Amino acid sequence: MKKSLGIVVGVIVVAGVAWVGASWYTGKRVEAVVRQGVDEGNAKIQAFMPNAKMKIEVVSLERHVFSSDIQYSLTLEGVAAEKGKPAKDVAFLLHDHIEHGPFPLARLKSGALAPVMATSAFELVNNETVKSWFELTKGTAPLSGNATVHYNRDVAGNLVLQPVDVLRPDGDLKFSGMNLQVAVAYATKAAKVSGSIDSISLDIKDPKEPGKVQLTGLTLSSDMHQGQAGLQVGTNQLAVKQMSILHNTSPAILLNNYTQNAELTEGANGLAARVMYDVGMLNLGGQDVAGVRVGFGARNLAADAVKTLVELYGNVLTRTMKQKPGEDPEQALDLPPADREKAMAAGKALLAGKPTFFIDPILVHNAKGESRFDMTLDLGDPGSTDQPIDQMITNLLQKLDAKLTVSTPMVTSILAQQMQQHGGLDAATAQKQADATTQAMAQMAVATGYLSKDGANVVGTLNYADKVVNLNGKKMPLDEFAMMVMGMAMGMHPQDGMDEEDSDQPDGDEGDEPQDGVAPDAGAAAVPAPPARRK
């Protein structure tokens, strides 16, 4: 019995010593990982914003056997103060309590038995920079979170922003708080983020122009990783269940089921980017009007050129942050000669890759129909500037395809709604007037020659390739099309004074005929007129 008990005690002692030893070793490794992470963070800041006066530091580190306490600082140097006051440094402090692996107590309490390097519980520290924020949360750390660090340096955790109510004489801001879930894979430099916000509202208390903006049911997600060119590629999404806008006495505007998606992918032909905005239903004054979708993007983008442009954008941000109060913000946009040369070189590299830019689609739809616009534009390298300008344009503009479809029933239904709301018309009268207005607009559009009628739709197509333009099935050389558009533009925007009479000049009917013996200039170029319009 004593022997058995001795064996058990021995096993417990050995296990305890092993646990202490593992925790002590892990604590040393955690410190190295923390300091390396800080160095990598500073390197990323400088890579994106060169010469930025922003730095992450380990202010203090107390390492024990089973845990460590670390305080970090993020310092912004020379932050512009109020006008007339000198710039000052601003510091944000973060306290981090780390429990060493392989079996942190926090995980054992939750039933998680798999070994890990460490667990982290961090929170923002109250100081002069964030004092007012702490006052809004009544002393609770407004930012906090937890994380688990695995031995392969993968990290999973969450971040919490506390609710705040900002009540001021000129307006109120109410924020329900936010919860983010984060997972980072160290080897692949991939990061996944998902989170939610119940509501955000801003109430403007202006006696003359009162208003309120409220967002409810916000969710966001991100799935990004580092691509071959060193850029972060992947997808980002933002969704809002409802967005309401009230302004003075105007009808309420509701955007229901709003989503925003952005995607950046990398392939054999370079980068491809796409952004999509979608409003499930636009509601005005309590009436559903239409759903709206807008999408655009590009493909065949030279990755190195895009990376250069991103770096130049970082330089602009750095200059913006260094500006003093009262300085012109546009000065930060002026590129130094070296950056200007880089931008020009990046632009040429982009065109050399023959990129494609597209709009797909601009779409408005309701129960009566949908109207849509799509366009695809292929560009190429214009070549040397020593070439004639028309040859450069031919090289640059490779191909264009565009199509517009307008549903007249959809337009009629929207006009009828607005006439009832704002014009005070009854439904039958509004419908009749809306139909007449839509038909008149359709006839005017078709009369220009740039659009045609196709059943209940007004449509227009424009295609270009190999110096030939195809407008609604009619082919013409590019220069003829350009002159036609110029002629139409001149007709829409007459020169100043063209319609004004001058009492010192002959009447409009005088002097129209050529003088005897004087013929019109035979060498004058004839400018094609735009298609005739109906009056």
Coordinates of C-alpha atoms in Angstrom, one line a residue:
M1 CA 0.0 0.0 0.0
K2 CA 2.8 2.4 0.9
K3 CA 4.6 1.4 -2.2
S4 CA 1.6 2.1 -4.4
L5 CA 1.0 5.4 -2.7
G6 CA 4.6 6.3 -3.2
I7 CA 4.4 5.5 -6.9
V8 CA 1.2 7.7 -7.2
V9 CA 2.9 10.5 -5.3
G10 CA 6.0 10.2 -7.5
V11 CA 3.9 10.3 -10.7
I12 CA 2.1 13.4 -9.4
V13 CA 5.4 15.1 -8.5
V14 CA 7.0 14.2 -11.8
A15 CA 3.9 15.5 -13.7
G16 CA 3.9 18.6 -11.6
V17 CA 7.6 19.2 -12.2
A18 CA 7.1 18.6 -15.9
W19 CA 4.2 21.0 -16.0
V20 CA 6.2 23.7 -14.2
G21 CA 9.1 23.1 -16.5
A22 CA 6.9 23.2 -19.6
S23 CA 5.2 26.4 -18.4
W24 CA 8.6 28.0 -17.6
Y25 CA 9.9 27.0 -21.1
T26 CA 6.7 28.2 -22.8
G27 CA 6.9 31.5 -20.9
K28 CA 10.4 32.1 -22.3
R29 CA 9.1 31.2 -25.8
V30 CA 6.1 33.5 -25.4
E31 CA 8.3 36.4 -24.6
A32 CA 10.4 35.8 -27.8
V33 CA 7.2 35.5 -29.9
V34 CA 5.8 38.7 -28.4
R35 CA 8.9 40.7 -29.2
Q36 CA 9.1 39.3 -32.7
G37 CA 5.4 40.1 -33.3
V38 CA 6.0 43.7 -32.2
D39 CA 8.9 44.0 -34.7
E40 CA 6.9 42.5 -37.5
G41 CA 4.0 44.9 -36.7
N42 CA 6.3 47.9 -36.9
A43 CA 7.8 46.6 -40.2
K44 CA 4.3 46.3 -41.7
I45 CA 3.5 49.9 -40.6
Q46 CA 6.6 51.2 -42.3
A47 CA 6.0 49.1 -45.4
F48 CA 2.5 50.6 -45.8
M49 CA 3.3 54.1 -44.6
P50 CA 7.0 54.8 -45.0
N51 CA 8.5 57.3 -42.5
A52 CA 5.2 57.2 -40.5
K53 CA 5.8 58.4 -36.9
M54 CA 3.9 55.5 -35.5
K55 CA 5.4 52.8 -33.3
I56 CA 4.4 49.7 -31.3
E57 CA 6.5 49.0 -28.2
V58 CA 6.6 46.6 -25.2
V59 CA 6.5 49.0 -22.3
S60 CA 6.9 46.4 -19.6
L61 CA 7.0 42.6 -19.3
E62 CA 6.8 40.6 -16.1
R63 CA 7.3 36.9 -16.6
H64 CA 6.3 34.4 -14.0
V65 CA 6.3 30.6 -14.1
F66 CA 2.7 30.1 -15.1
S67 CA 1.8 33.6 -16.5
S68 CA 3.2 36.9 -17.8
D69 CA 1.9 40.4 -17.7
I70 CA 2.8 42.7 -20.6
Q71 CA 1.9 46.3 -21.4
Y72 CA 2.1 47.5 -25.0
S73 CA 1.9 51.0 -26.4
L74 CA 1.0 52.4 -29.8
T75 CA 2.5 55.8 -30.1
L76 CA 1.6 58.4 -32.7
E77 CA 4.3 61.1 -32.8
G78 CA 3.5 64.8 -33.5
V79 CA -0.3 64.5 -33.7
A80 CA -1.8 67.8 -34.8
A81 CA -3.6 69.5 -31.9
E82 CA -6.1 72.4 -31.9
K83 CA -5.2 75.4 -34.0
G84 CA -2.6 77.5 -32.3
K85 CA -1.3 74.7 -30.1
P86 CA 1.8 72.6 -30.6
A87 CA 1.6 69.1 -31.9
K88 CA 2.0 66.3 -29.3
D89 CA 2.6 62.6 -29.0
V90 CA -0.5 60.4 -28.4
A91 CA -0.1 56.9 -26.8
F92 CA -2.6 54.1 -26.5
L93 CA -1.8 51.5 -23.9
L94 CA -2.9 47.8 -23.8
H95 CA -2.4 45.4 -20.9
D96 CA -2.1 41.8 -21.7
H97 CA -2.3 38.9 -19.1
I98 CA -0.9 35.8 -20.6
E99 CA -1.2 32.3 -19.1
H100 CA 1.5 29.9 -20.3
G101 CA 0.9 26.6 -21.9
P102 CA 0.8 23.8 -22.4
F103 CA -2.3 23.8 -20.3
P104 CA -3.4 27.3 -19.4
L105 CA -5.8 27.4 -16.5
A106 CA -8.3 29.5 -18.5
R107 CA -8.6 26.7 -21.0
L108 CA -8.8 24.0 -18.4
K109 CA -11.7 25.8 -16.8
S110 CA -13.6 25.8 -20.1
G111 CA -12.9 22.1 -20.7
A112 CA -10.3 22.6 -23.5
L113 CA -7.6 20.0 -22.9
A114 CA -5.5 20.3 -26.0
P115 CA -2.0 21.8 -25.4
V116 CA -1.4 25.4 -26.6
M117 CA 1.4 27.9 -26.2
A118 CA -0.6 30.5 -24.3
T119 CA -3.9 32.2 -23.7
S120 CA -4.2 36.0 -23.6
A121 CA -6.7 38.3 -21.9
F122 CA -6.1 41.9 -23.0
E123 CA -7.8 45.3 -22.5
L124 CA -7.2 49.0 -23.1
V125 CA -5.6 50.9 -20.3
N126 CA -7.1 54.2 -19.1
N127 CA -4.8 57.2 -19.7
E128 CA -5.1 60.8 -20.9
T129 CA -5.6 59.7 -24.5
V130 CA -8.7 57.6 -23.8
K131 CA -10.0 59.1 -20.6
S132 CA -13.2 60.4 -22.2
W133 CA -13.9 57.0 -23.7
F134 CA -13.6 55.3 -20.3
E135 CA -16.0 57.9 -18.9
L136 CA -18.6 56.9 -21.5
T137 CA -18.2 53.2 -20.4
K138 CA -18.3 54.1 -16.7
G139 CA -14.8 52.8 -16.1
T140 CA -15.1 49.5 -18.0
A141 CA -12.3 49.0 -20.5
P142 CA -14.0 50.0 -23.8
L143 CA -11.8 47.6 -25.8
S144 CA -10.9 44.1 -24.6
G145 CA -10.5 40.6 -25.8
N146 CA -9.2 37.1 -25.5
A147 CA -6.9 35.0 -27.7
T148 CA -5.3 31.6 -27.8
V149 CA -1.8 31.2 -29.3
H150 CA -0.9 27.7 -30.6
Y151 CA 2.6 26.3 -30.9
N152 CA 2.6 26.8 -34.6
R153 CA 1.8 30.5 -33.8
D154 CA -1.7 30.4 -35.2
V155 CA -4.0 32.7 -33.2
A156 CA -7.8 32.5 -32.5
G157 CA -9.7 34.9 -30.3
N158 CA -12.3 37.6 -30.0
L159 CA -12.3 41.4 -29.6
V160 CA -15.1 43.3 -27.8
L161 CA -16.0 47.0 -28.0
Q162 CA -18.3 48.2 -25.2
P163 CA -21.6 50.0 -25.9
V164 CA -21.5 53.8 -25.6
D165 CA -24.0 56.6 -25.5
V166 CA -22.7 60.1 -26.4
L167 CA -25.3 62.7 -25.4
R168 CA -24.5 66.3 -26.5
P169 CA -26.6 69.4 -27.0
D170 CA -26.0 69.3 -30.8
G171 CA -26.6 65.5 -31.2
D172 CA -26.6 62.0 -29.7
L173 CA -24.6 59.0 -30.8
K174 CA -25.6 55.6 -29.6
F175 CA -23.5 52.5 -30.3
S176 CA -24.6 49.0 -29.2
G177 CA -21.1 47.6 -29.0
M178 CA -19.3 45.1 -31.3
N179 CA -18.0 41.6 -31.0
L180 CA -15.4 40.3 -33.4
Q181 CA -14.1 36.8 -33.9
V182 CA -10.6 36.5 -35.3
A183 CA -8.5 33.6 -36.6
V184 CA -5.0 34.1 -38.0
A185 CA -2.8 31.4 -39.6
Y186 CA 0.9 32.4 -39.2
A187 CA 2.4 30.2 -41.9
T188 CA 0.0 31.3 -44.7
K189 CA -0.5 34.9 -43.3
A190 CA -4.2 34.3 -43.6
A191 CA -6.8 36.0 -41.5
K192 CA -10.5 35.5 -41.0
V193 CA -12.7 38.0 -39.2
S194 CA -16.4 38.0 -38.5
G195 CA -18.4 40.3 -36.3
S196 CA -21.7 42.0 -35.6
I197 CA -23.2 45.3 -34.3
D198 CA -26.8 45.4 -33.2
S199 CA -27.3 49.1 -33.9
I200 CA -25.7 52.5 -34.5
S201 CA -27.7 55.7 -34.4
L202 CA -26.9 59.4 -34.8
D203 CA -29.5 62.0 -33.8
I204 CA -28.7 65.5 -35.1
K205 CA -30.4 68.2 -32.9
D206 CA -30.2 71.1 -35.3
P207 CA -33.4 73.3 -34.9
K208 CA -33.2 74.2 -38.7
E209 CA -32.0 70.9 -40.1
P210 CA -32.8 68.1 -37.7
G211 CA -32.1 64.6 -38.8
K212 CA -31.4 61.0 -37.8
V213 CA -29.4 58.1 -39.2
Q214 CA -29.8 54.6 -37.8
L215 CA -28.3 51.3 -38.8
T216 CA -29.5 48.0 -37.4
G217 CA -28.3 44.5 -37.8
L218 CA -24.8 45.0 -39.0
T219 CA -22.6 42.0 -39.8
L220 CA -19.1 41.9 -41.3
S221 CA -16.8 39.2 -42.5
S222 CA -13.3 39.0 -44.0
D223 CA -11.3 36.2 -45.4
M224 CA -7.9 37.4 -46.6
H225 CA -4.4 35.9 -47.2
Q226 CA -1.1 37.0 -48.6
G227 CA -0.8 36.6 -52.3
Q228 CA 2.4 35.9 -54.4
A229 CA 3.0 39.6 -54.9
G230 CA 2.8 40.3 -51.1
L231 CA -0.7 41.9 -51.3
Q232 CA -3.6 40.8 -49.2
V233 CA -6.1 39.0 -51.4
G234 CA -9.5 37.5 -50.6
T235 CA -13.0 38.7 -49.8
N236 CA -14.7 41.3 -47.5
Q237 CA -18.4 41.6 -46.8
L238 CA -20.5 44.1 -45.0
A239 CA -24.3 43.7 -44.5
V240 CA -26.9 46.0 -42.9
K241 CA -30.4 44.7 -42.2
Q242 CA -31.8 48.2 -42.4
M243 CA -30.5 51.8 -42.8
S244 CA -32.9 54.6 -42.1
I245 CA -32.3 58.3 -42.9
L246 CA -34.6 61.1 -41.7
H247 CA -34.0 64.7 -42.7
N248 CA -36.1 67.5 -41.5
T249 CA -39.6 67.1 -43.0
S250 CA -38.5 65.0 -46.0
P251 CA -40.0 61.5 -46.4
A252 CA -38.0 58.8 -44.6
I253 CA -35.5 56.9 -46.6
L254 CA -35.0 53.2 -45.8
L255 CA -32.4 50.9 -47.3
N256 CA -33.4 47.3 -46.6
N257 CA -31.0 44.4 -46.8
Y258 CA -27.9 46.4 -47.9
T259 CA -24.8 44.4 -48.7
Q260 CA -21.4 45.3 -49.8
N261 CA -18.9 42.8 -51.2
A262 CA -15.3 43.3 -52.3
E263 CA -13.1 40.5 -53.8
L264 CA -9.5 40.6 -54.8
T265 CA -8.1 37.4 -56.4
E266 CA -4.7 36.5 -57.9
G267 CA -4.2 34.3 -61.0
A268 CA -1.9 33.6 -63.9
N269 CA -3.0 36.8 -65.6
G270 CA -2.5 39.0 -62.6
L271 CA -5.0 40.4 -60.1
A272 CA -8.8 40.6 -60.5
A273 CA -10.9 43.0 -58.4
R274 CA -14.7 43.2 -58.0
V275 CA -17.0 45.3 -55.8
M276 CA -20.7 44.9 -55.5
Y277 CA -23.2 47.1 -53.7
D278 CA -26.7 45.8 -53.3
V279 CA -29.9 47.3 -51.8
G280 CA -32.6 44.7 -51.5
M281 CA -35.3 47.4 -51.5
L282 CA -35.3 51.2 -51.4
N283 CA -38.3 52.5 -49.5
L284 CA -39.3 56.2 -49.6
G285 CA -42.0 57.6 -47.3
G286 CA -43.2 54.1 -46.4
Q287 CA -43.5 52.9 -50.0
D288 CA -41.2 50.3 -51.7
V289 CA -39.6 51.9 -54.8
A290 CA -37.0 49.5 -56.2
G291 CA -34.0 47.4 -55.5
V292 CA -30.6 48.6 -56.6
R293 CA -27.4 46.8 -57.5
V294 CA -24.1 48.4 -58.6
G295 CA -21.1 46.2 -59.5
F296 CA -17.8 47.1 -61.1
G297 CA -14.2 45.8 -61.2
A298 CA -11.2 45.0 -63.2
R299 CA -9.1 42.0 -64.3
N300 CA -5.7 41.3 -65.8
L301 CA -4.0 43.8 -63.4
A302 CA -0.3 43.6 -63.2
A303 CA 0.3 42.7 -59.5
D304 CA 3.7 44.5 -59.2
A305 CA 2.2 47.7 -60.6
V306 CA -0.8 47.5 -58.2
K307 CA 1.7 46.9 -55.3
T308 CA 3.6 50.0 -56.3
L309 CA 0.4 52.1 -56.4
V310 CA -0.6 50.8 -53.0
E311 CA 2.8 51.8 -51.6
L312 CA 2.4 55.3 -53.1
Y313 CA -1.0 55.6 -51.5
G314 CA 0.7 54.7 -48.2
N315 CA 3.1 57.6 -48.8
V316 CA 0.1 60.0 -49.3
L317 CA -1.4 58.8 -46.0
T318 CA 1.9 59.4 -44.2
R319 CA 2.1 63.0 -45.6
T320 CA -1.6 63.5 -44.6
M321 CA -0.9 62.4 -41.0
K322 CA 2.1 64.8 -40.8
Q323 CA 0.1 67.8 -41.8
K324 CA -0.4 70.6 -39.3
P325 CA -3.8 72.2 -38.5
G326 CA -4.8 74.7 -41.2
E327 CA -2.6 73.2 -43.9
D328 CA -4.2 72.4 -47.3
P329 CA -5.1 68.7 -47.4
E330 CA -4.6 68.7 -51.2
Q331 CA -0.9 69.3 -50.6
A332 CA -0.5 65.8 -49.4
L333 CA -1.8 64.5 -52.7
D334 CA 1.0 66.3 -54.7
L335 CA 3.5 63.5 -55.6
P336 CA 7.2 64.2 -55.2
P337 CA 9.1 63.7 -58.5
A338 CA 10.3 60.3 -57.5
D339 CA 6.8 59.1 -56.6
R340 CA 5.5 60.7 -59.8
E341 CA 7.9 58.6 -61.9
K342 CA 7.0 55.5 -60.0
A343 CA 3.3 56.2 -60.6
M344 CA 3.9 56.7 -64.4
A345 CA 5.9 53.5 -64.6
A346 CA 3.2 51.6 -62.7
G347 CA 0.5 53.0 -65.0
K348 CA 2.5 51.9 -68.1
A349 CA 3.0 48.4 -66.6
L350 CA -0.8 48.2 -65.9
L351 CA -1.6 49.0 -69.6
A352 CA 1.1 46.7 -70.9
G353 CA -0.8 43.8 -69.1
K354 CA -3.9 44.6 -71.2
P355 CA -6.3 45.2 -68.3
T356 CA -10.1 44.9 -68.6
F357 CA -12.4 47.3 -66.6
F358 CA -16.1 46.6 -66.3
I359 CA -19.4 47.7 -64.9
D360 CA -21.6 44.7 -64.2
P361 CA -24.2 45.8 -63.6
I362 CA -26.0 49.1 -62.7
L363 CA -29.4 47.6 -62.0
V364 CA -32.7 49.0 -60.8
H365 CA -35.6 46.6 -60.5
N366 CA -39.1 46.3 -59.0
A367 CA -42.2 44.3 -59.6
K368 CA -42.8 46.0 -63.0
G369 CA -39.5 45.3 -64.6
E370 CA -35.8 46.1 -64.4
S371 CA -33.4 48.6 -66.0
R372 CA -29.8 47.7 -66.5
F373 CA -26.4 49.0 -67.8
D374 CA -23.4 46.8 -68.5
M375 CA -20.0 47.8 -69.9
T376 CA -16.7 46.1 -70.6
L377 CA -13.6 48.1 -71.6
D378 CA -10.3 46.4 -72.8
L379 CA -7.2 48.6 -72.8
G380 CA -3.7 48.1 -74.1
D381 CA -0.3 49.7 -74.2
P382 CA -0.5 53.0 -76.1
G383 CA 3.2 52.7 -77.0
S384 CA 5.7 55.5 -77.4
T385 CA 4.6 59.1 -77.2
D386 CA 6.4 59.8 -80.5
Q387 CA 3.5 58.2 -82.4
P388 CA 0.6 60.1 -83.8
I389 CA -2.1 60.7 -81.3
D390 CA -4.7 58.6 -83.3
Q391 CA -2.3 55.6 -83.3
M392 CA -1.9 55.9 -79.6
I393 CA -5.6 56.0 -79.1
T394 CA -6.0 52.9 -81.3
N395 CA -3.4 51.1 -79.3
L396 CA -4.9 52.1 -76.0
L397 CA -8.6 51.5 -76.8
Q398 CA -8.7 47.8 -77.7
K399 CA -12.4 46.9 -77.3
L400 CA -15.6 48.3 -75.8
D401 CA -19.0 46.7 -75.3
A402 CA -21.8 48.5 -73.6
K403 CA -25.6 47.9 -73.4
L404 CA -28.3 49.9 -71.8
T405 CA -31.9 48.6 -71.2
V406 CA -34.5 50.9 -69.6
S407 CA -37.9 49.3 -68.7
T408 CA -40.7 51.8 -69.3
P409 CA -43.2 50.0 -67.0
M410 CA -40.6 50.2 -64.2
V411 CA -40.0 53.9 -64.8
T412 CA -43.8 54.6 -65.0
S413 CA -44.4 52.8 -61.6
I414 CA -41.7 54.9 -59.9
L415 CA -43.0 58.1 -61.3
A416 CA -46.5 57.3 -60.3
Q417 CA -45.4 56.7 -56.7
Q418 CA -43.6 60.0 -56.6
M419 CA -46.5 61.9 -58.1
Q420 CA -48.8 60.5 -55.4
Q421 CA -46.4 61.2 -52.6
H422 CA -45.1 64.7 -53.6
G423 CA -47.8 65.9 -56.0
G424 CA -50.8 64.8 -54.0
L425 CA -52.4 63.1 -57.0
D426 CA -54.8 60.2 -56.7
A427 CA -53.6 56.8 -57.9
A428 CA -55.4 56.8 -61.3
T429 CA -54.4 60.4 -62.2
A430 CA -50.8 59.7 -61.1
Q431 CA -50.6 56.5 -63.2
K432 CA -52.0 58.3 -66.3
Q433 CA -49.6 61.3 -66.0
A434 CA -46.6 59.0 -65.2
D435 CA -47.4 56.9 -68.3
A436 CA -47.6 59.9 -70.5
T437 CA -44.3 61.3 -69.1
T438 CA -42.5 58.0 -69.6
Q439 CA -43.7 57.7 -73.2
A440 CA -42.6 61.2 -74.0
M441 CA -39.2 60.6 -72.5
A442 CA -38.9 57.4 -74.4
Q443 CA -39.8 59.1 -77.7
M444 CA -37.2 61.8 -77.1
A445 CA -34.5 59.2 -76.3
V446 CA -35.2 57.2 -79.4
A447 CA -35.3 60.4 -81.5
T448 CA -31.7 61.1 -80.7
G449 CA -30.6 58.1 -82.7
Y450 CA -28.5 56.7 -79.9
L451 CA -31.3 54.5 -78.5
S452 CA -34.1 52.4 -80.0
K453 CA -37.4 50.8 -78.9
D454 CA -37.6 47.1 -78.2
G455 CA -41.1 46.2 -76.9
A456 CA -41.6 47.9 -73.6
N457 CA -37.9 48.7 -73.3
V458 CA -35.7 51.5 -74.6
V459 CA -32.3 49.9 -75.4
G460 CA -29.0 51.0 -76.7
T461 CA -25.8 49.1 -77.7
L462 CA -22.3 50.4 -78.3
N463 CA -19.5 48.2 -79.5
Y464 CA -16.0 49.1 -80.6
A465 CA -13.1 47.1 -82.0
D466 CA -10.4 47.6 -84.7
K467 CA -11.3 51.2 -85.3
V468 CA -14.9 50.4 -86.0
V469 CA -17.9 51.6 -83.9
N470 CA -21.2 49.7 -83.9
L471 CA -24.0 51.9 -82.6
N472 CA -27.3 50.0 -82.4
G473 CA -26.3 47.9 -85.4
K474 CA -24.9 50.8 -87.5
K475 CA -21.2 50.6 -88.1
M476 CA -19.0 53.6 -88.6
P477 CA -15.3 54.6 -88.3
L478 CA -14.1 55.7 -84.9
D479 CA -13.4 59.3 -86.1
E480 CA -16.9 59.6 -87.6
F481 CA -18.4 58.5 -84.3
A482 CA -16.2 61.0 -82.4
M483 CA -17.3 63.8 -84.6
M484 CA -20.9 62.8 -84.2
V485 CA -20.6 62.9 -80.4
M486 CA -18.8 66.2 -80.5
G487 CA -21.5 67.7 -82.7
M488 CA -24.2 66.5 -80.3
A489 CA -22.3 68.0 -77.4
M490 CA -21.9 71.3 -79.2
G491 CA -25.6 71.3 -79.9
M492 CA -26.5 70.6 -76.2
H493 CA -24.1 73.4 -75.0
P494 CA -24.2 76.4 -77.3
Q495 CA -21.4 78.9 -76.9
D496 CA -22.0 81.9 -74.6
G497 CA -23.9 84.7 -76.3
M498 CA -25.0 82.6 -79.3
D499 CA -28.7 83.2 -78.5
E500 CA -28.3 86.8 -77.5
E501 CA -29.1 89.6 -80.0
D502 CA -26.7 92.5 -80.5
S503 CA -28.4 95.7 -81.4
D504 CA -25.2 96.9 -83.1
Q505 CA -25.2 93.9 -85.5
P506 CA -27.4 93.3 -88.5
D507 CA -30.7 91.5 -88.1
G508 CA -30.5 87.7 -88.1
D509 CA -32.0 87.6 -91.6
E510 CA -29.4 90.0 -93.0
G511 CA -26.0 88.9 -94.3
D512 CA -26.9 85.2 -94.5
E513 CA -26.4 85.1 -98.3
P514 CA -22.8 85.2 -99.6
Q515 CA -21.7 88.5 -101.1
D516 CA -21.6 88.7 -104.9
G517 CA -18.5 87.1 -106.2
V518 CA -17.6 85.5 -102.9
A519 CA -18.0 81.7 -102.7
P520 CA -18.1 79.7 -99.5
D521 CA -14.7 78.3 -98.4
A522 CA -14.4 75.1 -100.5
G523 CA -11.7 73.8 -98.2
A524 CA -13.8 74.0 -95.0
A525 CA -14.2 70.6 -93.4
A526 CA -17.8 69.3 -93.1
V527 CA -18.7 68.3 -89.5
P528 CA -21.3 65.6 -89.4
A529 CA -24.3 66.7 -87.5
P530 CA -25.8 64.6 -84.8
P531 CA -29.0 62.6 -85.6
A532 CA -32.0 64.8 -86.0
R533 CA -34.1 65.3 -82.8
R534 CA -37.8 65.4 -82.8
K535 CA -39.3 68.5 -81.2

